[in-house]
Every structure is written in C-alpha cells, then in structure tokens.
Amino acid sequence: MFVVDEAMTEAVQRAFEERGEWPAVAELRRHMPMADNANALRTVRTIASWRRCPDPARQAPTA
C-alpha cells in the first residue's frame, strides 16, 4: 500500500494524456520505486482514470 499525493497524481495523469502509458510508468517511478512492470502499469492506469470530485460548495442548491 502507498499514498499518492495530488502533485504525483497530476504528473502521472499529464504524462499519460500527453505521451501514453509507458512514459506515465516512468513518471510514476520518479516518485516511487516499482520494479514490477505489470504493477506499475496497473497503477498508472488506475491513477489515469481518477477524476476530481465536484466541490460541494460550488454545486447549485436544490429547491
């Protein structure tokens, strides 16, 4: 188990969107050591799929 902070999430997602899966794996490895390609790729795909939750303060009130 490990913790992924916001900066790492953004870096991995940016690498994934701009250059693809394997460059995103390289970016992930800059932040944490992962020797296993399968786990690194699975982790990158998971991080790439994350989306921010809507800010409840910005949601329109319901009547």
N, CA, C and O atoms as a GROMACS GRO file, in nm:
protein
  252
    1MET      N    1   0.085  -0.116   0.000
    1MET     CA    2   0.000   0.000   0.000
    1MET      C    3   0.090   0.123   0.000
    1MET      O    4   0.199   0.122   0.057
    2PHE      N    5   0.042   0.229  -0.064
    2PHE     CA    6   0.117   0.353  -0.069
    2PHE      C    7   0.020   0.469  -0.084
    2PHE      O    8  -0.097   0.450  -0.115
    3VAL      N    9   0.071   0.588  -0.061
    3VAL     CA   10  -0.010   0.709  -0.070
    3VAL      C   11   0.030   0.786  -0.195
    3VAL      O   12   0.149   0.800  -0.225
    4VAL      N   13  -0.069   0.836  -0.267
    4VAL     CA   14  -0.045   0.915  -0.387
    4VAL      C   15  -0.095   1.056  -0.358
    4VAL      O   16  -0.214   1.077  -0.334
    5ASP      N   17  -0.003   1.152  -0.361
    5ASP     CA   18  -0.046   1.289  -0.335
    5ASP      C   19  -0.093   1.356  -0.464
    5ASP      O   20  -0.081   1.300  -0.573
    6GLU      N   21  -0.145   1.476  -0.450
    6GLU     CA   22  -0.204   1.546  -0.564
    6GLU      C   23  -0.101   1.578  -0.672
    6GLU      O   24  -0.130   1.566  -0.791
    7ALA      N   25   0.020   1.618  -0.632
    7ALA     CA   26   0.124   1.651  -0.729
    7ALA      C   27   0.164   1.528  -0.811
    7ALA      O   28   0.183   1.538  -0.932
    8MET      N   29   0.176   1.414  -0.746
    8MET     CA   30   0.211   1.291  -0.816
    8MET      C   31   0.098   1.250  -0.910
    8MET      O   32   0.123   1.208  -1.023
    9THR      N   33  -0.024   1.262  -0.864
    9THR     CA   34  -0.140   1.229  -0.947
    9THR      C   35  -0.140   1.314  -1.074
    9THR      O   36  -0.156   1.262  -1.184
   10GLU      N   37  -0.121   1.444  -1.058
   10GLU     CA   38  -0.121   1.533  -1.174
   10GLU      C   39  -0.008   1.501  -1.270
   10GLU      O   40  -0.028   1.503  -1.392
   11ALA      N   41   0.111   1.471  -1.218
   11ALA     CA   42   0.226   1.440  -1.303
   11ALA      C   43   0.204   1.312  -1.383
   11ALA      O   44   0.232   1.308  -1.503
   12VAL      N   45   0.152   1.209  -1.318
   12VAL     CA   46   0.127   1.082  -1.386
   12VAL      C   47   0.014   1.099  -1.488
   12VAL      O   48   0.026   1.049  -1.600
   13GLN      N   49  -0.093   1.167  -1.452
   13GLN     CA   50  -0.203   1.188  -1.546
   13GLN      C   51  -0.158   1.271  -1.666
   13GLN      O   52  -0.198   1.241  -1.779
   14ARG      N   53  -0.077   1.373  -1.644
   14ARG     CA   54  -0.029   1.456  -1.754
   14ARG      C   55   0.058   1.373  -1.849
   14ARG      O   56   0.043   1.381  -1.971
   15ALA      N   57   0.150   1.293  -1.794
   15ALA     CA   58   0.235   1.206  -1.877
   15ALA      C   59   0.150   1.107  -1.955
   15ALA      O   60   0.176   1.082  -2.073
   16PHE      N   61   0.049   1.051  -1.891
   16PHE     CA   62  -0.040   0.954  -1.956
   16PHE      C   63  -0.114   1.019  -2.073
   16PHE      O   64  -0.120   0.963  -2.182
   17GLU      N   65  -0.172   1.135  -2.048
   17GLU     CA   66  -0.253   1.202  -2.151
   17GLU      C   67  -0.168   1.256  -2.267
   17GLU      O   68  -0.212   1.252  -2.382
   18GLU      N   69  -0.049   1.304  -2.236
   18GLU     CA   70   0.034   1.367  -2.340
   18GLU      C   71   0.122   1.268  -2.415
   18GLU      O   72   0.148   1.286  -2.534
   19ARG      N   73   0.170   1.162  -2.346
   19ARG     CA   74   0.269   1.075  -2.409
   19ARG      C   75   0.234   0.927  -2.407
   19ARG      O   76   0.294   0.849  -2.481
   20GLY      N   77   0.138   0.886  -2.323
   20GLY     CA   78   0.098   0.746  -2.322
   20GLY      C   79   0.132   0.672  -2.193
   20GLY      O   80   0.182   0.730  -2.096
   21GLU      N   81   0.104   0.542  -2.194
   21GLU     CA   82   0.116   0.459  -2.073
   21GLU      C   83   0.260   0.446  -2.022
   21GLU      O   84   0.286   0.467  -1.904
   22TRP      N   85   0.353   0.410  -2.111
   22TRP     CA   86   0.489   0.382  -2.064
   22TRP      C   87   0.562   0.506  -2.015
   22TRP      O   88   0.635   0.496  -1.916
   23PRO      N   89   0.547   0.621  -2.078
   23PRO     CA   90   0.604   0.742  -2.017
   23PRO      C   91   0.541   0.774  -1.881
   23PRO      O   92   0.608   0.826  -1.792
   24ALA      N   93   0.414   0.741  -1.865
   24ALA     CA   94   0.349   0.761  -1.735
   24ALA      C   95   0.406   0.665  -1.632
   24ALA      O   96   0.418   0.700  -1.515
   25VAL      N   97   0.442   0.543  -1.674
   25VAL     CA   98   0.509   0.449  -1.583
   25VAL      C   99   0.643   0.507  -1.539
   25VAL      O  100   0.679   0.498  -1.422
   26ALA      N  101   0.717   0.565  -1.633
   26ALA     CA  102   0.845   0.627  -1.598
   26ALA      C  103   0.824   0.741  -1.499
   26ALA      O  104   0.902   0.757  -1.405
   27GLU      N  105   0.719   0.821  -1.519
   27GLU     CA  106   0.688   0.930  -1.426
   27GLU      C  107   0.653   0.874  -1.288
   27GLU      O  108   0.698   0.928  -1.187
   28LEU      N  109   0.574   0.769  -1.285
   28LEU     CA  110   0.540   0.705  -1.157
   28LEU      C  111   0.666   0.661  -1.084
   28LEU      O  112   0.679   0.679  -0.963
   29ARG      N  113   0.758   0.602  -1.158
   29ARG     CA  114   0.883   0.553  -1.098
   29ARG      C  115   0.973   0.666  -1.050
   29ARG      O  116   1.060   0.643  -0.966
   30ARG      N  117   0.956   0.785  -1.101
   30ARG     CA  118   1.030   0.901  -1.049
   30ARG      C  119   0.987   0.931  -0.906
   30ARG      O  120   1.066   0.982  -0.826
   31HIS      N  121   0.862   0.899  -0.874
   31HIS     CA  122   0.807   0.930  -0.743
   31HIS      C  123   0.816   0.815  -0.645
   31HIS      O  124   0.820   0.837  -0.524
   32MET      N  125   0.818   0.692  -0.695
   32MET     CA  126   0.826   0.576  -0.605
   32MET      C  127   0.889   0.459  -0.680
   32MET      O  128   0.862   0.438  -0.798
   33PRO      N  129   0.972   0.383  -0.610
   33PRO     CA  130   1.035   0.268  -0.677
   33PRO      C  131   0.934   0.155  -0.697
   33PRO      O  132   0.868   0.111  -0.603
   34MET      N  133   0.924   0.109  -0.820
   34MET     CA  134   0.840  -0.007  -0.854
   34MET      C  135   0.917  -0.089  -0.955
   34MET      O  136   0.945  -0.041  -1.065
   35ALA      N  137   0.952  -0.209  -0.919
   35ALA     CA  138   1.033  -0.292  -1.009
   35ALA      C  139   0.947  -0.373  -1.105
   35ALA      O  140   0.993  -0.409  -1.213
   36ASP      N  141   0.826  -0.400  -1.067
   36ASP     CA  142   0.739  -0.488  -1.145
   36ASP      C  143   0.661  -0.407  -1.250
   36ASP      O  144   0.581  -0.321  -1.214
   37ASN      N  145   0.685  -0.433  -1.378
   37ASN     CA  146   0.618  -0.360  -1.485
   37ASN      C  147   0.466  -0.376  -1.481
   37ASN      O  148   0.394  -0.280  -1.504
   38ALA      N  149   0.419  -0.496  -1.452
   38ALA     CA  150   0.274  -0.520  -1.450
   38ALA      C  151   0.206  -0.435  -1.343
   38ALA      O  152   0.102  -0.374  -1.368
   39ASN      N  153   0.264  -0.431  -1.223
   39ASN     CA  154   0.205  -0.350  -1.115
   39ASN      C  155   0.216  -0.202  -1.145
   39ASN      O  156   0.123  -0.126  -1.118
   40ALA      N  157   0.328  -0.160  -1.202
   40ALA     CA  158   0.345  -0.018  -1.235
   40ALA      C  159   0.243   0.024  -1.341
   40ALA      O  160   0.181   0.130  -1.329
   41LEU      N  161   0.224  -0.057  -1.443
   41LEU     CA  162   0.128  -0.025  -1.547
   41LEU      C  163  -0.014  -0.024  -1.493
   41LEU      O  164  -0.093   0.064  -1.528
   42ARG      N  165  -0.048  -0.119  -1.409
   42ARG     CA  166  -0.181  -0.124  -1.348
   42ARG      C  167  -0.204   0.000  -1.260
   42ARG      O  168  -0.313   0.058  -1.261
   43THR      N  169  -0.101   0.041  -1.186
   43THR     CA  170  -0.113   0.160  -1.102
   43THR      C  171  -0.131   0.285  -1.186
   43THR      O  172  -0.214   0.370  -1.153
   44VAL      N  173  -0.056   0.298  -1.296
   44VAL     CA  174  -0.070   0.412  -1.385
   44VAL      C  175  -0.210   0.418  -1.444
   44VAL      O  176  -0.271   0.524  -1.448
   45ARG      N  177  -0.261   0.306  -1.487
   45ARG     CA  178  -0.397   0.305  -1.545
   45ARG      C  179  -0.500   0.345  -1.441
   45ARG      O  180  -0.598   0.413  -1.474
   46THR      N  181  -0.480   0.304  -1.318
   46THR     CA  182  -0.572   0.341  -1.211
   46THR      C  183  -0.566   0.491  -1.185
   46THR      O  184  -0.670   0.558  -1.179
   47ILE      N  185  -0.445   0.544  -1.170
   47ILE     CA  186  -0.429   0.688  -1.144
   47ILE      C  187  -0.483   0.770  -1.260
   47ILE      O  188  -0.545   0.874  -1.238
   48ALA      N  189  -0.460   0.725  -1.383
   48ALA     CA  190  -0.507   0.798  -1.501
   48ALA      C  191  -0.660   0.805  -1.506
   48ALA      O  192  -0.715   0.898  -1.564
   49SER      N  193  -0.727   0.709  -1.447
   49SER     CA  194  -0.874   0.706  -1.452
   49SER      C  195  -0.939   0.792  -1.344
   49SER      O  196  -1.059   0.816  -1.349
   50TRP      N  197  -0.862   0.838  -1.247
   50TRP     CA  198  -0.918   0.919  -1.138
   50TRP      C  199  -0.965   1.053  -1.189
   50TRP      O  200  -0.902   1.114  -1.275
   51ARG      N  201  -1.077   1.097  -1.135
   51ARG     CA  202  -1.130   1.231  -1.165
   51ARG      C  203  -1.160   1.300  -1.033
   51ARG      O  204  -1.193   1.235  -0.934
   52ARG      N  205  -1.148   1.430  -1.034
   52ARG     CA  206  -1.178   1.507  -0.913
   52ARG      C  207  -1.326   1.498  -0.880
   52ARG      O  208  -1.411   1.495  -0.969
   53CYS      N  209  -1.355   1.495  -0.753
   53CYS     CA  210  -1.494   1.501  -0.708
   53CYS      C  211  -1.541   1.646  -0.719
   53CYS      O  212  -1.462   1.738  -0.697
   54PRO      N  213  -1.666   1.667  -0.752
   54PRO     CA  214  -1.717   1.805  -0.758
   54PRO      C  215  -1.709   1.870  -0.621
   54PRO      O  216  -1.728   1.804  -0.518
   55ASP      N  217  -1.682   1.998  -0.620
   55ASP     CA  218  -1.676   2.074  -0.496
   55ASP      C  219  -1.819   2.100  -0.449
   55ASP      O  220  -1.895   2.167  -0.518
   56PRO      N  221  -1.857   2.048  -0.331
   56PRO     CA  222  -1.996   2.066  -0.285
   56PRO      C  223  -2.034   2.212  -0.267
   56PRO      O  224  -2.151   2.247  -0.278
   57ALA      N  225  -1.936   2.297  -0.240
   57ALA     CA  226  -1.966   2.440  -0.220
   57ALA      C  227  -2.006   2.507  -0.350
   57ALA      O  228  -2.073   2.610  -0.349
   58ARG      N  229  -1.966   2.450  -0.463
   58ARG     CA  230  -1.995   2.511  -0.593
   58ARG      C  231  -2.120   2.452  -0.658
   58ARG      O  232  -2.163   2.502  -0.763
   59GLN      N  233  -2.178   2.351  -0.601
   59GLN     CA  234  -2.297   2.292  -0.661
   59GLN      C  235  -2.419   2.381  -0.637
   59GLN      O  236  -2.431   2.447  -0.534
   60ALA      N  237  -2.506   2.380  -0.735
   60ALA     CA  238  -2.627   2.461  -0.726
   60ALA      C  239  -2.719   2.405  -0.617
   60ALA      O  240  -2.732   2.284  -0.605
   61PRO      N  241  -2.781   2.491  -0.540
   61PRO     CA  242  -2.875   2.444  -0.438
   61PRO      C  243  -2.998   2.382  -0.504
   61PRO      O  244  -3.042   2.425  -0.611
   62THR      N  245  -3.052   2.282  -0.439
   62THR     CA  246  -3.175   2.218  -0.490
   62THR      C  247  -3.294   2.281  -0.421
   62THR      O  248  -3.288   2.317  -0.303
   63ALA      N  249  -3.400   2.291  -0.495
   63ALA     CA  250  -3.520   2.356  -0.439
   63ALA      C  251  -3.615   2.255  -0.382
   63ALA      O  252  -3.721   2.292  -0.332
   0.00000   0.00000   0.00000
